Coordinates of C-alpha atoms in Angstrom, one line a residue:
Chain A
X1 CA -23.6 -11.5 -25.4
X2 CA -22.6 -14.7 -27.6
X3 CA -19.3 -15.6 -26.7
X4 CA -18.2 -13.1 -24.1
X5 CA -16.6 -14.2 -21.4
X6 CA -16.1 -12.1 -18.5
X7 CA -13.4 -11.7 -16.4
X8 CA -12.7 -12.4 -12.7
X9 CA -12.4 -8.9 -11.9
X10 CA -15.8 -8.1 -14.0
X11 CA -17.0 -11.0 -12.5
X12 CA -16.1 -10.1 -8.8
X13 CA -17.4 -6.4 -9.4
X14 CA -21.0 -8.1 -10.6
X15 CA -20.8 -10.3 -7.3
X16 CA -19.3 -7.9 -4.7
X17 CA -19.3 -4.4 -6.0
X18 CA -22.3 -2.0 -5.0
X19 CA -22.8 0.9 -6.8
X20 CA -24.4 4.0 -4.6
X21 CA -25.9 7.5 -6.0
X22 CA -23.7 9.4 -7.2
X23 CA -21.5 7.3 -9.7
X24 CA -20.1 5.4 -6.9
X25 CA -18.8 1.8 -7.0
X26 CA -17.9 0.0 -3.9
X27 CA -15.3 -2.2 -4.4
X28 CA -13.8 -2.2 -0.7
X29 CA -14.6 -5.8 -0.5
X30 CA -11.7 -7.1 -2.2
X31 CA -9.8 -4.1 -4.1
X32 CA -9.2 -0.6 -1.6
X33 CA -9.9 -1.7 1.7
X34 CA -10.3 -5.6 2.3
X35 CA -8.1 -6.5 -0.7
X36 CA -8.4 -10.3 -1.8
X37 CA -4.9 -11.3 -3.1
X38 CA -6.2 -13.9 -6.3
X39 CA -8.0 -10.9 -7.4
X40 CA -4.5 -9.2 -7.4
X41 CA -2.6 -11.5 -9.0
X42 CA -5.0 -11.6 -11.8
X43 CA -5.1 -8.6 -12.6
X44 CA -1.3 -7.8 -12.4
X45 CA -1.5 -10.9 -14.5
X46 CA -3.5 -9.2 -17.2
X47 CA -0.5 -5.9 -17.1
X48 CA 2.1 -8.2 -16.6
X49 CA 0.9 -9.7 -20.3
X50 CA -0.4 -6.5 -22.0
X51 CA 3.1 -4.5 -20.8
X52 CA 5.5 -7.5 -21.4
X53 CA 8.7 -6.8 -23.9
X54 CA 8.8 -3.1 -22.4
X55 CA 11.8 -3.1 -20.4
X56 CA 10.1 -1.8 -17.4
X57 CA 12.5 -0.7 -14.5
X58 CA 10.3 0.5 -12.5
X59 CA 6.9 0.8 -10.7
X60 CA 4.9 4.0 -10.0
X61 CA 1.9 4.2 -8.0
X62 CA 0.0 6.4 -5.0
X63 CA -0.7 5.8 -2.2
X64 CA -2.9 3.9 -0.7
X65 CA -4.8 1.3 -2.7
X66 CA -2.1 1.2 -5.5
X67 CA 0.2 -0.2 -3.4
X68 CA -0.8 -3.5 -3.5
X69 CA -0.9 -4.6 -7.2
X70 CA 2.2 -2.2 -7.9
X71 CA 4.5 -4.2 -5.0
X72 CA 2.9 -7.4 -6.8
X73 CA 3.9 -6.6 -10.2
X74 CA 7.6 -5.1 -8.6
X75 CA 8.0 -8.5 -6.9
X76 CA 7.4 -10.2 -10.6
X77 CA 9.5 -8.6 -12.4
X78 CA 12.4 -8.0 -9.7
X79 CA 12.2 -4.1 -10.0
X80 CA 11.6 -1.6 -7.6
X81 CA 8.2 0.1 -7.0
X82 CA 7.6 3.7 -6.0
X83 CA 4.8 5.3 -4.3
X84 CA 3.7 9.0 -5.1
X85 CA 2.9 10.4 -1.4
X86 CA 0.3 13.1 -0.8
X87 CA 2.0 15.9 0.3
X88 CA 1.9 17.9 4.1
X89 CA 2.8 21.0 4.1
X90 CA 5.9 20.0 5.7
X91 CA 7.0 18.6 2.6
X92 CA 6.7 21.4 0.2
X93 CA 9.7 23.5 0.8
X94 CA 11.7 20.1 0.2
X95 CA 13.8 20.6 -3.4
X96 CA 14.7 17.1 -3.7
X97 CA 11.2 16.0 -4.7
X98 CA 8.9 16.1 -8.0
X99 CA 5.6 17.6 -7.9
X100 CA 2.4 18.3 -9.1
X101 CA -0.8 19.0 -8.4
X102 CA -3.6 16.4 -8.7
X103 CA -7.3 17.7 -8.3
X104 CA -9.6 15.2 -6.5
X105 CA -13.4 15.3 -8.5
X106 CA -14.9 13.4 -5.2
X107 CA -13.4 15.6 -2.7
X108 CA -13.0 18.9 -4.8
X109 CA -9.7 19.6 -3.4
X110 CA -6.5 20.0 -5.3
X111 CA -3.4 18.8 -3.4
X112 CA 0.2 18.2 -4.4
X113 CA 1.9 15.1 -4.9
X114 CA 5.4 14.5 -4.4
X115 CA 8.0 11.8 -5.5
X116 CA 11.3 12.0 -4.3
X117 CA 14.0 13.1 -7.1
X118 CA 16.4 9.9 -6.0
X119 CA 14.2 7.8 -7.3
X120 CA 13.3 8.5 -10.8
X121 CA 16.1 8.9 -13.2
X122 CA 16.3 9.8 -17.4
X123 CA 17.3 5.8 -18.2
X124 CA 13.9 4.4 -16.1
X125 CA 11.4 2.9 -18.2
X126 CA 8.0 3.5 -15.7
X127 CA 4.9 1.6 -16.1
X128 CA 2.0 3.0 -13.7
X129 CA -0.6 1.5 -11.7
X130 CA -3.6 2.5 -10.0
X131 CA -7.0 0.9 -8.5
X132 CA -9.0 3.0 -10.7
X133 CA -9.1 5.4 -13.4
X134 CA -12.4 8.2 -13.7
X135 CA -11.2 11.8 -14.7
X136 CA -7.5 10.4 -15.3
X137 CA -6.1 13.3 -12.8
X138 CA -4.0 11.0 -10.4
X139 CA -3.1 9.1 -13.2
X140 CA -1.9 12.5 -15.5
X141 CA -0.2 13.8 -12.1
X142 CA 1.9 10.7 -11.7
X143 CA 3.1 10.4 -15.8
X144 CA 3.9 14.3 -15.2
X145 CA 6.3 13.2 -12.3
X146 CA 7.5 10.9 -14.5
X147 CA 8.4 13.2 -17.1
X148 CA 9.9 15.9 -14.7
X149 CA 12.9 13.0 -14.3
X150 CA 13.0 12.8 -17.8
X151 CA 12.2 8.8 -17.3
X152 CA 9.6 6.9 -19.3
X153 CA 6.1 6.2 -19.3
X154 CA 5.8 2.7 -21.0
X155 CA 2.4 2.7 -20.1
X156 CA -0.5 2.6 -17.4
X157 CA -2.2 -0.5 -15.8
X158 CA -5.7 0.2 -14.3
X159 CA -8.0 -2.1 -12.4
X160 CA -11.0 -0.6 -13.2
X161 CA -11.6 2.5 -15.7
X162 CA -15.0 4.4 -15.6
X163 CA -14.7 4.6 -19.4
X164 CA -17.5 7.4 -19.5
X165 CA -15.5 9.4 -17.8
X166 CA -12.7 11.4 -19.4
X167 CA -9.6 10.2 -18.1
X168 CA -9.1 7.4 -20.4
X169 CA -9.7 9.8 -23.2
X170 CA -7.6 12.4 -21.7
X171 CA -4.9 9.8 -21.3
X172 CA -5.3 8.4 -24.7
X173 CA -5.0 12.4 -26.1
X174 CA -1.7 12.5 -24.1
X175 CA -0.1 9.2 -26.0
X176 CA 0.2 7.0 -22.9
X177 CA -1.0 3.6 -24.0
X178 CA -3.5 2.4 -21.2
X179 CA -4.7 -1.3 -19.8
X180 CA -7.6 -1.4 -18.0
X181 CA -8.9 -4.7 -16.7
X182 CA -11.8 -3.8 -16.2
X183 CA -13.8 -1.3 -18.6
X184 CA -17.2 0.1 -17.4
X185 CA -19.8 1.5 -19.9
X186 CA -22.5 2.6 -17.2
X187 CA -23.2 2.1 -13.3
X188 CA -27.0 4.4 -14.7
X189 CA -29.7 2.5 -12.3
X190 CA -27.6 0.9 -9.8
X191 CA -26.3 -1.7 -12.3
X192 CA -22.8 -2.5 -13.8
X193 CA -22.5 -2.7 -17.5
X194 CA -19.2 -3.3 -18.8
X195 CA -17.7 -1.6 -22.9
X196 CA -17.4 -4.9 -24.5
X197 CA -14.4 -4.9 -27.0
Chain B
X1 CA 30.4 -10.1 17.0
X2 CA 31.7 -13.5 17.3
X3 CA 29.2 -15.6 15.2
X4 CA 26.6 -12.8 14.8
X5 CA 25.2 -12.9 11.4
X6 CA 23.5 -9.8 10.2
X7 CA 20.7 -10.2 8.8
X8 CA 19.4 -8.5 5.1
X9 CA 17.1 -6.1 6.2
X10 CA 20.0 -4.8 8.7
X11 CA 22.5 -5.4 6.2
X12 CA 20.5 -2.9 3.9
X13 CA 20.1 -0.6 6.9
X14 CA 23.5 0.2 7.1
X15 CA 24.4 0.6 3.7
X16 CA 21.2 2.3 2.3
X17 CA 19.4 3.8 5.5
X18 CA 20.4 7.6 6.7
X19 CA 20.1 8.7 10.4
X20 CA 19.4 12.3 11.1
X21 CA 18.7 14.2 14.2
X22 CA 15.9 13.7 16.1
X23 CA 16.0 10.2 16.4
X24 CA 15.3 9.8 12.4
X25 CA 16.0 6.7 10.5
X26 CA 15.1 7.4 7.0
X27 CA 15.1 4.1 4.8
X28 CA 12.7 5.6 1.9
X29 CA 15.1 3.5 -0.9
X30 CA 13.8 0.0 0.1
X31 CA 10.9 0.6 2.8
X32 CA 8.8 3.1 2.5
X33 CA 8.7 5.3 -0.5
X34 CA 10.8 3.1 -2.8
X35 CA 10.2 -0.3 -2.1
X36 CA 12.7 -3.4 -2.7
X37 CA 10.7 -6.2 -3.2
X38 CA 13.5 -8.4 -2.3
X39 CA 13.6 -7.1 0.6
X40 CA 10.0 -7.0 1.1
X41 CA 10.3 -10.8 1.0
X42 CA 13.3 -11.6 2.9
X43 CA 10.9 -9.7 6.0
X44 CA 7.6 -11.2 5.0
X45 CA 9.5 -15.2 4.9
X46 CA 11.0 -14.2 8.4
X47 CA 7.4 -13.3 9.6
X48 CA 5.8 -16.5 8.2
X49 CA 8.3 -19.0 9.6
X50 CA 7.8 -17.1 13.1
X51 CA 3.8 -16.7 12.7
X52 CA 3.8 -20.5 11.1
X53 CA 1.0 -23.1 12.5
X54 CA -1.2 -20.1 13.7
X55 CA -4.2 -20.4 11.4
X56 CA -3.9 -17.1 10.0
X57 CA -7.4 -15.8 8.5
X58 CA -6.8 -12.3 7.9
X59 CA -3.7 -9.6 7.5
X60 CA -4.3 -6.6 9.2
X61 CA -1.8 -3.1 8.5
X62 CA -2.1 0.6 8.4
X63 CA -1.9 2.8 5.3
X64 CA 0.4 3.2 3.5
X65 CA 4.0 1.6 4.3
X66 CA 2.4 -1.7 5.2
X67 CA 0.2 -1.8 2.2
X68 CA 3.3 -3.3 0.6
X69 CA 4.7 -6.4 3.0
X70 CA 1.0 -7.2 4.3
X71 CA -0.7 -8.0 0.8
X72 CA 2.9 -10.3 0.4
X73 CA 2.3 -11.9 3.2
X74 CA -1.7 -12.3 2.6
X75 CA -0.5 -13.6 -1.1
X76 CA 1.7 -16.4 0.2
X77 CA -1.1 -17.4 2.9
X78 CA -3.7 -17.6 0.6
X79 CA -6.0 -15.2 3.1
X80 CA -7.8 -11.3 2.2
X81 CA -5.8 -8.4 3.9
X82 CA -7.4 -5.3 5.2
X83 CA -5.8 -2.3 5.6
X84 CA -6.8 0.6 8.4
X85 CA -7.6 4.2 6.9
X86 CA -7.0 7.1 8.2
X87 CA -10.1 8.8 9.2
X88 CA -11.4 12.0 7.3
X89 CA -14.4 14.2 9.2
X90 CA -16.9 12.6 6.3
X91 CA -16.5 9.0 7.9
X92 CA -16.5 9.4 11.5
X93 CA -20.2 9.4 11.9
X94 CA -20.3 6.1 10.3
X95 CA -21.7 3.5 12.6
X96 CA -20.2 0.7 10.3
X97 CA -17.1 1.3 11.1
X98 CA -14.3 0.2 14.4
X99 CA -12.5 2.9 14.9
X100 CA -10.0 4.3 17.3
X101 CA -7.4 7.5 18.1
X102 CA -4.0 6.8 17.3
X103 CA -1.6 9.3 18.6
X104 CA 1.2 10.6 16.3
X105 CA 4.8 11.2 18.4
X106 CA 6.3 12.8 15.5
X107 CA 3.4 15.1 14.4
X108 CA 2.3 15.4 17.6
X109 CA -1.3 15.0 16.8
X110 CA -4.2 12.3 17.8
X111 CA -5.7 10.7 14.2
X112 CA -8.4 8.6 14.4
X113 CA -7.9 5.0 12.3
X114 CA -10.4 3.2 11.1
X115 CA -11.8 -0.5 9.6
X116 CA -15.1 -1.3 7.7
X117 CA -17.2 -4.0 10.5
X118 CA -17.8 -6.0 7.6
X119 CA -14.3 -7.4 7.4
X120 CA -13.4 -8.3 11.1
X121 CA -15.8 -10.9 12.7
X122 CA -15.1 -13.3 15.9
X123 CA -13.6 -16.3 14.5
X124 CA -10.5 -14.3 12.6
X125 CA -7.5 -14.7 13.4
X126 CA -5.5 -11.9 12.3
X127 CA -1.6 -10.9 12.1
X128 CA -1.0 -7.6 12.4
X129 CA 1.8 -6.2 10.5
X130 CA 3.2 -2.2 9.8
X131 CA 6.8 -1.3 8.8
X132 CA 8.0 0.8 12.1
X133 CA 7.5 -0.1 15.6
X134 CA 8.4 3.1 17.8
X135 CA 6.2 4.2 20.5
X136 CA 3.2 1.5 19.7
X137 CA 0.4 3.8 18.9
X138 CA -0.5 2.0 16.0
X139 CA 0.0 -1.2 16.9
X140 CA -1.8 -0.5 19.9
X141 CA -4.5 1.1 17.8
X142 CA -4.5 -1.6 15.2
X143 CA -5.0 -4.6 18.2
X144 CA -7.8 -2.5 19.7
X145 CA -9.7 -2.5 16.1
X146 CA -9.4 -6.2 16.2
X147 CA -10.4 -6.8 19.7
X148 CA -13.8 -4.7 19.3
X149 CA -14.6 -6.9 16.3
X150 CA -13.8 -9.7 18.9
X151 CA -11.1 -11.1 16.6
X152 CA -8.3 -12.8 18.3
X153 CA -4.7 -11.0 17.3
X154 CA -2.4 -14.0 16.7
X155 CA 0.9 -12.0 16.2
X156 CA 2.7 -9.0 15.6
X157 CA 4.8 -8.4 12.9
X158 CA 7.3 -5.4 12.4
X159 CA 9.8 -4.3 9.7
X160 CA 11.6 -2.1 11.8
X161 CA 11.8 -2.0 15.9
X162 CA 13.0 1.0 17.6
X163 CA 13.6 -1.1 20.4
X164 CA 14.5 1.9 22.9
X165 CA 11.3 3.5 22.1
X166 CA 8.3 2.0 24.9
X167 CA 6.6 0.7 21.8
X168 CA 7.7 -3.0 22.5
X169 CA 7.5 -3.0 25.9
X170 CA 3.5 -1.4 25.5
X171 CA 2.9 -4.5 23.0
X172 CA 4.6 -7.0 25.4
X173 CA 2.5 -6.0 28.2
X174 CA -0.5 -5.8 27.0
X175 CA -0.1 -9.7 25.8
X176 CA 0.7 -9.6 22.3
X177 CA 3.6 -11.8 20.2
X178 CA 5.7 -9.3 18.4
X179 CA 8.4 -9.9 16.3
X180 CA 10.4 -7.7 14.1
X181 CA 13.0 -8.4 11.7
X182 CA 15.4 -5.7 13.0
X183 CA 15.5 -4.6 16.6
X184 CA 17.1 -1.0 16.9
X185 CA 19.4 -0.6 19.9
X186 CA 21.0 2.6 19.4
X187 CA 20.1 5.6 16.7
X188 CA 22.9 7.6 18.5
X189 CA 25.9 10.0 16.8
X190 CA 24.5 9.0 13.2
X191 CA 25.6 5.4 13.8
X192 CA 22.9 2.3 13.5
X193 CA 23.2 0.1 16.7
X194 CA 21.4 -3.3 16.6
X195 CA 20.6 -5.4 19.3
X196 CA 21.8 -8.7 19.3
X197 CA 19.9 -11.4 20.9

């Protein structure tokens, strides 16, 4: 491709990712498990730039592998972050939380997740993160928290987006305005190929 | 206190944390739900002037709370951080993995954690960090994943130390350098007790 120049992230995938049966892609090299920090701060970089001029006043994520680009981009911008917990039963009685339910494609299971009312109010201005974006349901359960509070969705940074799957659609359909840093096409035959712009 | 200077992480403990019964310090408005990256910092500088000079390779915490200070401190050292999962049925028969049981005091149940072999070899040297010390478990469980990889564990770093709980005492004997930003004296009648060294 004359004049394309990939990204680190796109980059790092080609080196380090793996991609199994199944429409799986490893990352756990350097994004949800090991998690390399200069691959962090580039891509909270990339939202940092594509969100700028929004106001944001805070971060929304889930737990686990958001965590660490949404503290990154918090620490930037000197505004809180908040992570969405999955929810034990213990939890569910509890009125002072937001929830919804988020259905999981890999694991087939639908569970709750839960934000606690204190921390979302009507004057925030939320931008979400996640690690990665496929069927869009974590990221359509967290905006709904968001709206419960009556707060704002300014948008949603992803690190990588399966962009044949329909969450980006789905999300796009909704009128959140998405970033992804990373944008795959296809993982067909073992091998990455990325939706050039 | 004569000369006794509180600290910002105990500072924000009184104002902002809640005790309830049962020996319950909830501090989910800056630590571990919402999370204050200014805070976040003031803890991760305290660790990194204590931990200074030991040639730090790796950061090693537990989902989710430490997600947040471990990739700050992993940032500022220039070094990958690897966080533990908690271990569903699907990955136990893995022979990739380190893993080991972690008891829960609070839930009263025995969780097994786990890390990928791939990302802890001999010659790391890795700081272990997690947001509550109480009864050690995970700690405990955390050092033993490093010490099968046959990793040397160069420190301990804590947010929060119950230190009337056995948890520092366990980490003491068995050898290991912890230090926490707050040590915890006294949760009793509601009141936040600190110990002063």
């Amino acid at each position: 491709m004359v004049g394309f120049v990939m990204g680190e992230l796109n980059r790092r995938i080609v080196t380090d990712g793996q991609v199994f049966p199944g429409d799986v892609l490893k990352v756990d090299s350097f994004l949800n498990h090991q998690i390399d920090p200069e691959i962090m701060h580039e891509i909270t970089g990339k939202w940092l730039e594509y969100f700028k001029d929004r106001e944001i006043t805070k971060i929304l994520t889930i737990e686990a592998s958001g965590i660490a680009p949404a503290i990154i981009v918090a620490s930037t911008l000197g505004v809180p972050m908040l992570f969405a917990k999955k929810a034990t039963p213990s939890t569910l009685t509890n009125h002072d939380l937001y929830t919804t339910p988020v259905h999981s494609y890999t694991k087939n299971v639908t569970n709750e997740i839960l934000v606690s009312k204190k921390y979302l109010s009507p004057d925030d201005k939320v931008l979400i993160v996640d690690d990665f974006l496929a069927n869009g349901e974590a990221a359509l359960g967290l905006a709904d928290l968001v709206e419960q509070s009556g707060a704002e969705v300014v948008g949603i940074g992803i690190c990588i987006e399966k962009s044949y799957q329909p969450g980006r659609q789905k999300l796009d359909d909704a009128g959140y305005e998405v970033y992804s840093v990373s944008r795959i096409q296809s993982l067909a035959n073992g091998r990455v190929e990325f939706l050039s712009e």
